[in-house]
Short mmCIF file of C-alpha atoms and ligand atoms in Angstrom, two decimals:
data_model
loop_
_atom_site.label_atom_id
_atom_site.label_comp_id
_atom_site.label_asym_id
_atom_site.label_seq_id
_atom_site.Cartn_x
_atom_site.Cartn_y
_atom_site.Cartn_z
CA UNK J 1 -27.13 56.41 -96.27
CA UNK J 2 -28.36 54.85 -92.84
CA UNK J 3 -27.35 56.19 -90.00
CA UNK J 4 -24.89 54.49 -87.82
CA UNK J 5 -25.20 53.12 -84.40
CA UNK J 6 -22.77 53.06 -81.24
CA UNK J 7 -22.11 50.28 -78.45
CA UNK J 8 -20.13 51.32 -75.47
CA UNK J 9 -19.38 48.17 -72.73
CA UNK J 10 -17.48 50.13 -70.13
CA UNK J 11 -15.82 47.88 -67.45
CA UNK J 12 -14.31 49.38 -64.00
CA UNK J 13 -14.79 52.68 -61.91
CA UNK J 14 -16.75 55.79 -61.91
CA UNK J 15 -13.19 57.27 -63.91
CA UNK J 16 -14.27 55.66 -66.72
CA UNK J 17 -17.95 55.41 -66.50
CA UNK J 18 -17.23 59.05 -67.17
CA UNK J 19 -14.74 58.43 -69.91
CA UNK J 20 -17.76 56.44 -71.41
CA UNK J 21 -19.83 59.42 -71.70
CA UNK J 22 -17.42 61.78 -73.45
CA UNK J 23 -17.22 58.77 -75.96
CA UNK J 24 -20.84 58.68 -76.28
CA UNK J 25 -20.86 62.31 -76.75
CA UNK J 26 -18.45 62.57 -79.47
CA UNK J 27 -20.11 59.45 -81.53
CA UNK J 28 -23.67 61.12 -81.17
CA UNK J 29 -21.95 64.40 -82.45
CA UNK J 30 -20.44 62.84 -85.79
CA UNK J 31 -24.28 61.65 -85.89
CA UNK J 32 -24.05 58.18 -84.52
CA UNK J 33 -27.09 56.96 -82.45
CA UNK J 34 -26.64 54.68 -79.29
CA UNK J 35 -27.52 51.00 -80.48
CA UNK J 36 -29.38 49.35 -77.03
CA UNK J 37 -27.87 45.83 -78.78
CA UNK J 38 -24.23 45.58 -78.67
CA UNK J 39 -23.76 42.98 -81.80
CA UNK J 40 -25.61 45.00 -83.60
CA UNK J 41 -24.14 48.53 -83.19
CA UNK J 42 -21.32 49.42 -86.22
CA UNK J 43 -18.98 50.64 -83.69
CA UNK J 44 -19.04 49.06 -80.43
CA UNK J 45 -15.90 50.46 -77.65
CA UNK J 46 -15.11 48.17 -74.91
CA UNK J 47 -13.86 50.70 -71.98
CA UNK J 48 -11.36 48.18 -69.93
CA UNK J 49 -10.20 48.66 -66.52
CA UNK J 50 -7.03 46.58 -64.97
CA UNK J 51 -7.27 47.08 -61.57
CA UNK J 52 -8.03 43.44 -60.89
CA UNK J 53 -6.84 40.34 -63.01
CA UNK J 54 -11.07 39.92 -63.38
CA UNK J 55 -11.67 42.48 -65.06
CA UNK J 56 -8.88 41.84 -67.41
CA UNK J 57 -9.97 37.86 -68.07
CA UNK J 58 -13.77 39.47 -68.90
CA UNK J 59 -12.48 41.68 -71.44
CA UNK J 60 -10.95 38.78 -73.01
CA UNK J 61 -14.06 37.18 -72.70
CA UNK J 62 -15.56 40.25 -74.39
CA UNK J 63 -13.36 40.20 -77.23
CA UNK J 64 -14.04 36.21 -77.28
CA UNK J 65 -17.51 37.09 -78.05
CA UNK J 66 -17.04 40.58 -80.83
CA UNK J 67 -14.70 37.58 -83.14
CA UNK J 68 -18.03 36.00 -84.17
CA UNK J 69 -19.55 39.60 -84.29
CA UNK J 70 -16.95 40.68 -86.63
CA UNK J 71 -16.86 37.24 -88.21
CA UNK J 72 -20.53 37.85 -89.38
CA UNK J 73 -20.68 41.44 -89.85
CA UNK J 74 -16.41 42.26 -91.14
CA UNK J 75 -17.47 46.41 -91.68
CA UNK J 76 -17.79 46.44 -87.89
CA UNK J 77 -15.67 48.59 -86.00
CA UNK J 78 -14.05 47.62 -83.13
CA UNK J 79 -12.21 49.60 -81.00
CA UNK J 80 -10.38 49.38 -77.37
CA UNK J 81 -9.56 51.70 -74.87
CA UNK J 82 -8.74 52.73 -71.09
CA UNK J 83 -6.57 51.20 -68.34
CA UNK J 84 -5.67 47.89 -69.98
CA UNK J 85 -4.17 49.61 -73.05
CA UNK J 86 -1.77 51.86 -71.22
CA UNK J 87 0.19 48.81 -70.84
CA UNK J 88 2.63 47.47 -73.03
CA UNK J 89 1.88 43.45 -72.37
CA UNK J 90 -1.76 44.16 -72.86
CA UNK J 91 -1.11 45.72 -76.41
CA UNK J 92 1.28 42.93 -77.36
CA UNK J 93 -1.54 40.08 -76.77
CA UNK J 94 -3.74 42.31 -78.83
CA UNK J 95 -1.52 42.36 -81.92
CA UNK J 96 -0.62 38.95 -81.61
CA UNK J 97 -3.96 37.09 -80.94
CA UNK J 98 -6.29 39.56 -81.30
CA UNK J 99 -5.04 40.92 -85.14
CA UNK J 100 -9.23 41.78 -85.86
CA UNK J 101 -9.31 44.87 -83.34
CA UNK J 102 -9.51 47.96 -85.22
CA UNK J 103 -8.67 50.35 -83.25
CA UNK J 104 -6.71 50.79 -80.11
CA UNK J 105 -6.10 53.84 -77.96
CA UNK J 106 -5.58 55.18 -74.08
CA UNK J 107 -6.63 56.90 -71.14
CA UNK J 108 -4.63 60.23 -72.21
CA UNK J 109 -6.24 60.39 -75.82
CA UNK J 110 -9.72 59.85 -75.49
CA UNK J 111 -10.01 63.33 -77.37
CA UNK J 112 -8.72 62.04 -80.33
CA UNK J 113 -11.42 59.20 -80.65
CA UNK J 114 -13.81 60.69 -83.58
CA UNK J 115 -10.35 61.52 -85.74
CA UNK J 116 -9.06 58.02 -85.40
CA UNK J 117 -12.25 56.49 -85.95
CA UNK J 118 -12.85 58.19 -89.03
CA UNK J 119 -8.91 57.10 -90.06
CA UNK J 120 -9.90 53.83 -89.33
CA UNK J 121 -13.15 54.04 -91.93
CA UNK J 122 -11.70 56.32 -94.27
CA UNK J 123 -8.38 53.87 -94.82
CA UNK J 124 -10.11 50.55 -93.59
CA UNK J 125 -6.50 50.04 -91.71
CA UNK J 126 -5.63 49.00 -88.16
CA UNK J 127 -4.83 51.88 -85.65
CA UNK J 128 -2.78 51.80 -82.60
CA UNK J 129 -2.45 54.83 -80.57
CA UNK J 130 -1.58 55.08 -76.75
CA UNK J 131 0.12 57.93 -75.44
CA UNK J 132 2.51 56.94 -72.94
CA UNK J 133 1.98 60.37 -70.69
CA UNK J 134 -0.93 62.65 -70.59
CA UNK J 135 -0.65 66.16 -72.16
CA UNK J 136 -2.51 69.20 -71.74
CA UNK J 137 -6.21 68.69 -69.98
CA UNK J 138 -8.76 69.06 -72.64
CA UNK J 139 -11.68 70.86 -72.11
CA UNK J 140 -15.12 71.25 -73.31
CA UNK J 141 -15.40 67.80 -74.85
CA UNK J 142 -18.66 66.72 -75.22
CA UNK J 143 -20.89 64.19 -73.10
CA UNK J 144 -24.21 61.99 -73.37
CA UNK J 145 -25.22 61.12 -69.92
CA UNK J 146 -26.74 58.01 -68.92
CA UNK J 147 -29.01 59.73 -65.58
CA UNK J 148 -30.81 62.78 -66.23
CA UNK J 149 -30.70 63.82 -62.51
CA UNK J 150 -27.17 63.32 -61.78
CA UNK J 151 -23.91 63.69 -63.23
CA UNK J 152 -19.87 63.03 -62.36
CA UNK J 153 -17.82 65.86 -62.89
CA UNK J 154 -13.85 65.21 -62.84
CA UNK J 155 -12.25 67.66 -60.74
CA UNK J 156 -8.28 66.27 -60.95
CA UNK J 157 -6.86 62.99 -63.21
CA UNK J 158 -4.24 60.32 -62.20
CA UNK J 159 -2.43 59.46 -58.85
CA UNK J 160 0.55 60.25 -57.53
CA UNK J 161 -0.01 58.04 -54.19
CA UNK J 162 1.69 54.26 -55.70
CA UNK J 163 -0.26 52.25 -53.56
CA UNK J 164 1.80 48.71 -53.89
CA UNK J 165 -0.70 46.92 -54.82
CA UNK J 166 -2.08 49.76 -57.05
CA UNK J 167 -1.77 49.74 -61.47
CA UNK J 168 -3.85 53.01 -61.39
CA UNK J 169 -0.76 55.49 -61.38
CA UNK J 170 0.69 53.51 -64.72
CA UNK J 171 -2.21 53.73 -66.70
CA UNK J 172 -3.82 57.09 -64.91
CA UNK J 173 -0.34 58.99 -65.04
CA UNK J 174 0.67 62.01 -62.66
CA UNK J 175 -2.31 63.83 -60.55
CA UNK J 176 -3.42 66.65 -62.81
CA UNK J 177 -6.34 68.91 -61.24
CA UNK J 178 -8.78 70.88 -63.44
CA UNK J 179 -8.96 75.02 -63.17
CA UNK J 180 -12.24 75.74 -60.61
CA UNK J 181 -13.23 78.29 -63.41
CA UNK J 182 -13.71 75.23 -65.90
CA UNK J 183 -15.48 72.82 -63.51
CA UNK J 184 -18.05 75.31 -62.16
CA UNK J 185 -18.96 76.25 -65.78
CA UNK J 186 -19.52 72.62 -66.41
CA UNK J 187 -21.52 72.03 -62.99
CA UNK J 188 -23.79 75.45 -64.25
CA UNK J 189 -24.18 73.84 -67.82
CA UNK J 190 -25.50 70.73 -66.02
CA UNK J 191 -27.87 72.39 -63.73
CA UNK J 192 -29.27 74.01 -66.59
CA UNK J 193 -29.58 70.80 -68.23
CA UNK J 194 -31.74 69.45 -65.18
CA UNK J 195 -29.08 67.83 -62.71
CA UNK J 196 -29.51 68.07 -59.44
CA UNK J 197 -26.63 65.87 -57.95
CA UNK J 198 -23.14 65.96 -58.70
CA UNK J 199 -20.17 63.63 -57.71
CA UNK J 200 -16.67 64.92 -58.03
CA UNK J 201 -14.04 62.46 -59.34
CA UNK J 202 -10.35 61.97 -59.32
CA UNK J 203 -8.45 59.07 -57.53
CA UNK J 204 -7.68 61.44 -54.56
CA UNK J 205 -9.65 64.45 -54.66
CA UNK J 206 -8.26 65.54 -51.73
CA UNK J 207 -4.98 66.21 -53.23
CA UNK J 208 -6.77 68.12 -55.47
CA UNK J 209 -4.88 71.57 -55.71
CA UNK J 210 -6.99 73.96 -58.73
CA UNK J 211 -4.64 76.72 -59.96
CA UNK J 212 -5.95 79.67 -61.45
CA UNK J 213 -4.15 80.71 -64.93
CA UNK J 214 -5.34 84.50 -65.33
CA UNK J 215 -5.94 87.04 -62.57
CA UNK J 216 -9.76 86.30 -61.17
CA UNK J 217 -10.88 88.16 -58.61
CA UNK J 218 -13.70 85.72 -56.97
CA UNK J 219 -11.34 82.39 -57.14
CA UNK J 220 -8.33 82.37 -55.25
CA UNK J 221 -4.81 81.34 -56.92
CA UNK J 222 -4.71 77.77 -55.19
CA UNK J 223 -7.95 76.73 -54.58
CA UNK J 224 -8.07 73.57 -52.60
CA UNK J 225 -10.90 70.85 -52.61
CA UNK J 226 -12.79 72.45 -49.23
CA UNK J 227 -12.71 75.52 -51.07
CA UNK J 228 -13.85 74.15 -54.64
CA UNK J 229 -16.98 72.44 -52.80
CA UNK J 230 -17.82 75.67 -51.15
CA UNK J 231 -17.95 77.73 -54.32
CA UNK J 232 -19.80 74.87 -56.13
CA UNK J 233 -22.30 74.85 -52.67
CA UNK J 234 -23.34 78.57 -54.29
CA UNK J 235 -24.45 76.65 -56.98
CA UNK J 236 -28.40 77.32 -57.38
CA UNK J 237 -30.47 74.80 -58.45
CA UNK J 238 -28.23 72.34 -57.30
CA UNK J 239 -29.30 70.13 -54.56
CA UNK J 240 -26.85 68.05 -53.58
CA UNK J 241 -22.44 67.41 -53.80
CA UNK J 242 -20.94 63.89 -53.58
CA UNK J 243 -17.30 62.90 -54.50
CA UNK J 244 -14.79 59.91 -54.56
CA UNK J 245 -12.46 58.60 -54.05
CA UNK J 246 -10.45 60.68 -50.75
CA UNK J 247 -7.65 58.73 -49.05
CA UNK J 248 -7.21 58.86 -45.75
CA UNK J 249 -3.49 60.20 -45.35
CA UNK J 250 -4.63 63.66 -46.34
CA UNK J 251 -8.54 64.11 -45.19
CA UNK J 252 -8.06 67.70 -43.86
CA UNK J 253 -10.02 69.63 -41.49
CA UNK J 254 -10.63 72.09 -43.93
CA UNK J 255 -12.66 69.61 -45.32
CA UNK J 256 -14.59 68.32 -42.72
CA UNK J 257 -15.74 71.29 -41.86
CA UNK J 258 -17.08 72.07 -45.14
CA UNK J 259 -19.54 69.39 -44.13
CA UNK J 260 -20.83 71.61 -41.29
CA UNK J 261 -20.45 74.50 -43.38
CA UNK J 262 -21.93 73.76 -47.38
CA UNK J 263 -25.70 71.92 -46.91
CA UNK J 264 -25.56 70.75 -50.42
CA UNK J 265 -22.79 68.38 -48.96
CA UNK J 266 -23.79 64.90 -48.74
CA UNK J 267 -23.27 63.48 -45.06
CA UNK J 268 -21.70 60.51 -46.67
CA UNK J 269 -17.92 59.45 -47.13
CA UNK J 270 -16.25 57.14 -49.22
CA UNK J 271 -12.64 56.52 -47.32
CA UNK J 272 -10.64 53.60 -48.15
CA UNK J 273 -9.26 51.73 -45.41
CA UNK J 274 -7.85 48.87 -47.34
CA UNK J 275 -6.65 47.23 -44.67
CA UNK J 276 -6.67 47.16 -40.28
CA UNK J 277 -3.40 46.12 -39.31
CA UNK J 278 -0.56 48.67 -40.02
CA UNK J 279 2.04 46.21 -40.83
CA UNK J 280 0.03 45.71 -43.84
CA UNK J 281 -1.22 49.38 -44.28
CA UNK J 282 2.87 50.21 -44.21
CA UNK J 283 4.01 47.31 -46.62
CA UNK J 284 0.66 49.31 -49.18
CA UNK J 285 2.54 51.97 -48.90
CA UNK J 286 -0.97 53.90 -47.51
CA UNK J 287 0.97 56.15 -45.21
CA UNK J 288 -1.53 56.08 -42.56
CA UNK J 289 -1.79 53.86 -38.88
CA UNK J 290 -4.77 52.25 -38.62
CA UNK J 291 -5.21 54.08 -35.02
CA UNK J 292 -5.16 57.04 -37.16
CA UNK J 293 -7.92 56.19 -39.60
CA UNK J 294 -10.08 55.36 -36.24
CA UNK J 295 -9.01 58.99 -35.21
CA UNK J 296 -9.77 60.02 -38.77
CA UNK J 297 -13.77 58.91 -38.25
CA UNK J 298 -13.71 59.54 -34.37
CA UNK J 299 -13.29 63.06 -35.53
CA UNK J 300 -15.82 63.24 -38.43
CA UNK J 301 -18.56 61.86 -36.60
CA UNK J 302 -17.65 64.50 -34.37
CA UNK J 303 -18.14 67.13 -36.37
CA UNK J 304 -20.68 65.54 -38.31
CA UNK J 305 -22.98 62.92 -36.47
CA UNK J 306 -25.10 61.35 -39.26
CA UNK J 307 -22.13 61.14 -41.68
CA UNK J 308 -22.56 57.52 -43.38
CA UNK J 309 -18.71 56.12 -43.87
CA UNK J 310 -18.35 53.54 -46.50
CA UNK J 311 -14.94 51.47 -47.17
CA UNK J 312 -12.55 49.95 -49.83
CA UNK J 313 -10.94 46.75 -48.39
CA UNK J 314 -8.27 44.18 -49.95
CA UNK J 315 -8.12 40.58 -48.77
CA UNK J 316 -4.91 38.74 -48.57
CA UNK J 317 -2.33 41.09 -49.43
CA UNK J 318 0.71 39.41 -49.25
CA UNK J 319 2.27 39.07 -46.29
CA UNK J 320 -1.00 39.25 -44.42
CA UNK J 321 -1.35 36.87 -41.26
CA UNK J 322 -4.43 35.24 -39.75
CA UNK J 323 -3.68 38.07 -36.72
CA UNK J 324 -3.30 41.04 -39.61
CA UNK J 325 -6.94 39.91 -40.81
CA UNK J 326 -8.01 39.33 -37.13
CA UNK J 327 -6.96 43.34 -37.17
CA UNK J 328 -8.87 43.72 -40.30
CA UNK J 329 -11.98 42.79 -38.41
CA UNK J 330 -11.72 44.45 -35.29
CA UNK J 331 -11.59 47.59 -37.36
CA UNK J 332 -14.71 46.85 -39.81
CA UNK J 333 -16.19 46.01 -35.98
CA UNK J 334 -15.02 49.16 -34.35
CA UNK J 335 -16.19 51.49 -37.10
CA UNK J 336 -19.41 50.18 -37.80
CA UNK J 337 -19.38 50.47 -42.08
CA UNK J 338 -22.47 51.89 -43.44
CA UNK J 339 -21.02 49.93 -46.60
CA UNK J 340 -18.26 48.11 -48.20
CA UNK J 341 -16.64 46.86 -51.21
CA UNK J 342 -14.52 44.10 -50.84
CA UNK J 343 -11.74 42.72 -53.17
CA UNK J 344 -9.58 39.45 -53.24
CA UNK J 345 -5.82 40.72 -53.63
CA UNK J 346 -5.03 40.90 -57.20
CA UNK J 347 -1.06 40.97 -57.99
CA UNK J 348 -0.86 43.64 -61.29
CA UNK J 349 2.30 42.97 -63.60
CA UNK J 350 4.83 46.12 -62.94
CA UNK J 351 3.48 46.81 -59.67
CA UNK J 352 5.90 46.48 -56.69
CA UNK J 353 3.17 44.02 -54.49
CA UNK J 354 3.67 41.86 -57.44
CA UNK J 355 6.97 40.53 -56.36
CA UNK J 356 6.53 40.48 -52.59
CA UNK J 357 6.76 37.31 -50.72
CA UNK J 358 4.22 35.76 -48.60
CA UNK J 359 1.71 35.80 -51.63
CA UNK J 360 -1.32 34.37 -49.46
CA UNK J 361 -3.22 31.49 -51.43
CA UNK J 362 -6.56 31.61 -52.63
CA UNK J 363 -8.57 29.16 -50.69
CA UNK J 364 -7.07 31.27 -47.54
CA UNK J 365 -8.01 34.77 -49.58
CA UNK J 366 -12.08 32.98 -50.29
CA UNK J 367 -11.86 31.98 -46.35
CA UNK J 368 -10.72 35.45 -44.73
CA UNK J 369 -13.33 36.92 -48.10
CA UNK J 370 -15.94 35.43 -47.04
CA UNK J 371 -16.10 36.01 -42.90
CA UNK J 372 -15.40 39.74 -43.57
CA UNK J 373 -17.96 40.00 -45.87
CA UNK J 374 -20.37 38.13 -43.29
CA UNK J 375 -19.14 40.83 -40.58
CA UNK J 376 -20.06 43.49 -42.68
CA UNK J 377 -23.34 42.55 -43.99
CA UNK J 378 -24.19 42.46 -40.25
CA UNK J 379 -23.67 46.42 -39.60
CA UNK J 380 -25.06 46.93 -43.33
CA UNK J 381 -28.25 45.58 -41.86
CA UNK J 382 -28.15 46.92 -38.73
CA UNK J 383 -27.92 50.52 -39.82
CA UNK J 384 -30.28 50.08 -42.28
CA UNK J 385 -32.81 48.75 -39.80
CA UNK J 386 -32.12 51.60 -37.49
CA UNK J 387 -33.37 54.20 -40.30
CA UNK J 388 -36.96 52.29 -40.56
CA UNK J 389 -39.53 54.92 -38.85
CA UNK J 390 -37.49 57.51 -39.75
CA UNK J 391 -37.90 60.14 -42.49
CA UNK J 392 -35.01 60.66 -45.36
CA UNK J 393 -34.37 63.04 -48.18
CA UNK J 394 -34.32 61.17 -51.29
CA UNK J 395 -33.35 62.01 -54.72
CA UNK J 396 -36.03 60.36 -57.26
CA UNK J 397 -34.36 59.37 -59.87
CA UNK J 398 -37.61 57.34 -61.51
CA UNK J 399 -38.91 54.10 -61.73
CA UNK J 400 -37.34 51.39 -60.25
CA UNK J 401 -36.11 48.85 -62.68
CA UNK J 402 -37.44 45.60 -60.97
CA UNK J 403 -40.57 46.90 -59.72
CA UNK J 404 -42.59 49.85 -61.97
CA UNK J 405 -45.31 50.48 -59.12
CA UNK J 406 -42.12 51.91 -56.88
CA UNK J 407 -39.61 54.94 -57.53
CA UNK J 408 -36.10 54.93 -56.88
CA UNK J 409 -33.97 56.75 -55.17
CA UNK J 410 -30.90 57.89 -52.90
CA UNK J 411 -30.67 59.41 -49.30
CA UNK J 412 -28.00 61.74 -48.38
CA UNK J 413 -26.29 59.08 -46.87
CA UNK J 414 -26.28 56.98 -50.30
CA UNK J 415 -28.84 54.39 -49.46
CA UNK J 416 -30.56 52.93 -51.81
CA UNK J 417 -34.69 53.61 -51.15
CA UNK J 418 -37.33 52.25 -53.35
CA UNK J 419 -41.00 53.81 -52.55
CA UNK J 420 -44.32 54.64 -53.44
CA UNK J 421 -45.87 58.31 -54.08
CA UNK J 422 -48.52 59.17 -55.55
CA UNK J 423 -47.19 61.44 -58.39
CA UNK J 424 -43.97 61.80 -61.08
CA UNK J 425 -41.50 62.54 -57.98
CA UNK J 426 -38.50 61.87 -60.50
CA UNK J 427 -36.16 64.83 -60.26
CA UNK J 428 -37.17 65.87 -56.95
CA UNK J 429 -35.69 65.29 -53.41
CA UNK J 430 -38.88 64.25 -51.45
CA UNK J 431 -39.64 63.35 -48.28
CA UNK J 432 -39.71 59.42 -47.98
CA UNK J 433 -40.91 57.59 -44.83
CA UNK J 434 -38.85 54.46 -44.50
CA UNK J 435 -41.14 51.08 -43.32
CA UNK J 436 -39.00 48.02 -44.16
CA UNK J 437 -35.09 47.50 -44.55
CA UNK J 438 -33.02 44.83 -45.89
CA UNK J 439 -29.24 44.29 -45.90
CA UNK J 440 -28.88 46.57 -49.13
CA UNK J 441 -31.67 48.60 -49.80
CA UNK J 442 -34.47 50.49 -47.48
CA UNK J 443 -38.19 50.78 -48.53
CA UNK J 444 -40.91 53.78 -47.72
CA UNK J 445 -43.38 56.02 -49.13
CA UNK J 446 -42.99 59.75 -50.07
CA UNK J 447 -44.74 61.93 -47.86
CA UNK J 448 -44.38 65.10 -49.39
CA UNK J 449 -42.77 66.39 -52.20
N1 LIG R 501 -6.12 43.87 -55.91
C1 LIG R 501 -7.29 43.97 -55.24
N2 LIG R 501 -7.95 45.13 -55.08
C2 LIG R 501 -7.40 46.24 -55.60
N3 LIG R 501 -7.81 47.53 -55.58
C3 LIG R 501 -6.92 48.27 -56.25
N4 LIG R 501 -5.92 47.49 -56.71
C4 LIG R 501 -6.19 46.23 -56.31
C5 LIG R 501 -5.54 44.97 -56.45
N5 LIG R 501 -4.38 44.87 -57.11
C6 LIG R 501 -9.03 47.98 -54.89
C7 LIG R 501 -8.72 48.97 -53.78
C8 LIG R 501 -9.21 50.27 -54.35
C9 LIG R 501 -10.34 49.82 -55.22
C10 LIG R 501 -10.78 50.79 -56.25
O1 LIG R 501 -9.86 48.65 -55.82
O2 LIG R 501 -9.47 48.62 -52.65
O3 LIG R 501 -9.61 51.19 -53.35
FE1 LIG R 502 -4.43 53.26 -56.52
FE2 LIG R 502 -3.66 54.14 -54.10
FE3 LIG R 502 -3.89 55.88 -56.17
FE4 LIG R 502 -6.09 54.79 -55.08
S1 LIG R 502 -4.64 56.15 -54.02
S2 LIG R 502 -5.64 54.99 -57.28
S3 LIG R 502 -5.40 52.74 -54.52
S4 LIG R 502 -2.43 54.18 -55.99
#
């Protein structure tokens, strides 16, 4: 018998990017091989996300597409998971329109994956099964990486926070953060696997609270997220520590001093703002002023002068006023963004934003969109310019994609560098001389290795 192939479309964050590769793990351990064309694989996953309505209309679109795949070829299997099935409306449409799905299951069950699938082949019947609350965290699944060089490690699950706006805590569940002992034995499996980056994930690492189960003398009973990156800093052979996503309400000095204090620490940040006019911040339910997120990165640069800040903001939450946005972009002004991503308000069914008044319209939301993300590109440029002449660290992680004469690579800061040297760099942090900049992306050449 042939073997069989695997197709994994993941939608949405780094969360389940990383959900992606525990799937791909467990298919390539019941001897599945990844398929590089999606209609062609025998089991192809779509990982959804539902944190904006778009993402929800493309998987749609997705599964628009798969009904001719399983049309043609019926012994495909298709299965669904993540966000989008952890709610109830979402699984209804399924049944109801989408009756040709094979297999549907959650964020809290991903474990269970290669004993459903083989349910699903062994009785050739339609499986539904979404836990409504996660249990236990597993450990030790397994995990096919897409990037030899670097690799996400999740440190805590779910969010306690209920952002308004926000679906995450109903399909992520209650924060749950992993034992240190468990993550640093993953972070020395991957070193010895050849990774020399990591990023930490959980929705709010810095809620992250690690509780030791048996008596250990090197790791205290609580360890908090400072103290996790410093015992991970001890880490040899790896180079450098990222992590997202930290909200602002609870950045603690603890932690910003671990950027003085742990080199391996990347001087970047990624700290939502969301919004710059407090009326708005309040009615998010962030629990933070937006004089005190200025305070917040008065006080890291500080303490840490090259630290690159990047941003989260929402556009025409409802409510918001021309003068709330005006607010919005004196902040983005005032802070000076290394980056930013930038999102239309989305109202998410069950979430309390949903039902406020005020809901701004679109053609105001594409307006207020569109000069914000004009502002921005401006500093984006600006501070990219300002690095030309200058020398960076840069993680190679190979060849660049859209130009095979160049490598590609990150600074410290997380800017995107694409440059020439005159050997295999990939793997290595070199030494890259930066000569050109655009709004996105910085060029050089390596001048040692
Ligand atoms: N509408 C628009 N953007 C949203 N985000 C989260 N929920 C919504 C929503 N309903 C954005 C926030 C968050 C990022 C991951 O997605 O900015 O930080
Ligand atoms: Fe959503 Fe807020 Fe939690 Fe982030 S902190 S996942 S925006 S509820």
């Amino acid at each position: 018998m042939r073997n069989k192939s695997f197709y994994i479309q993941t939608f949405g964050c780094q969360m389940n990017e990383r959900d992606s590769e525990t799937l791909a793990g467990m298919l390539r351990d019941s001897g599945y091989y990844e398929s590089p064309v999606r209609n062609q694989a025998d089991v192809i996953v779509i990982n959804t996300c539902s944190v904006r309505e778009n993402a929800d209309k493309r998987f749609f679109g997705t599964l628009g597409q798969l009904k001719a795949v399983k049309r043609e070829r019926p012994d495909t299997v298709v299965a669904v998971c993540g966000c989008m099935m952890q709610q109830q409306h979402i699984i209804e449409t399924l049944k109801a329109k989408y009756p040709w799905v094979d297999l549907i299951f959650g964020t809290h069950n991903i474990h269970e994956f290669p004993e459903l699938l083989a349910n699903v082949l062994n009785e050739r019947e339609k499986i539904v099964a979404v836990w409504g609350r996660a249990e236990n965290i597993i450990e030790g699944l397994p995990s096919m990486r897409k990037n030899p060089y670097k690799a996400f490690v999740n440190i805590m699950y779910g969010c306690d926070n209920f952002c308004t706006y926000c679906i995450v805590p109903f399909t992520r569940g209650r924060e749950r953060s992993r034992e240190p002992k468990a993550i640093l034995h993953e972070v020395y499996r991957l070193v010895e696997d050849g990774v020399r980056e990591i990023t930490l994930l959980g929705q709010n690492v810095n809620s992250y609270q690690g509780m030791v189960s048996e008596e250990d003398s090197e790791i205290k009973k609580e360890t908090s997220f400072a103290e996790l990156i410093c015992l991970l800093n001890k880490t040899e052979g790896l180079e450098r520590i990222r992590f997202m996503t930290s909200h602002p309400k609870d950045l603690s000095e603890e932690l910003i001093e671990a950027y003085v204090s742990c080199e391996k620490l990347c001087p970047h940040i990624h700290l939502p703002v969301q919004s710059g006019s407090t009326k708005i911040l309040s009615m998010m339910n962030r629990k933070y002023t937006a004089e005190a997120y200025l305070k917040l990165v008065e006080r890291l640069r500080s303490r840490v002068p090259d630290i690159a800040i990047t941003t989260d903001i929402i556009v025409g939450f409802p409510g918001e006023t021309e003068q709330d946005f005006d607010a919005t972009l004196n902040l983005v002004k005032t802070v000076g963004f290394d980056s930013a991503f930038t999102f239309l308000y989305s109202a998410r069914k069950g979430t309390p934003a949903e039902d406020f008044k005020d809901q701004v319209p679109e053609s105001i939301k594409h307006d207020r969109f569109n000069r914000l993300v004009n502002i921005l590109n401006i500093t984006s440029a600006e501070k990219n310019k300002a690095l030309v002449g200058t020398t960076e660290e840069v993680l190679a992680e190979g060849k660049s994609k859209t130009n095979a004469a160049l490598f590609t690579g990150r600074t410290g800061g997380h800017k995107l560098v694409n440059f020439k040297a005159d050997s295999d760099v990939s793997g290595h942090i070199v030494k890259v001389l930066i000569t050109n900049s655009t709004t996105f992306s910085l060029t050089g050449r390596a001048s040692e290795v």
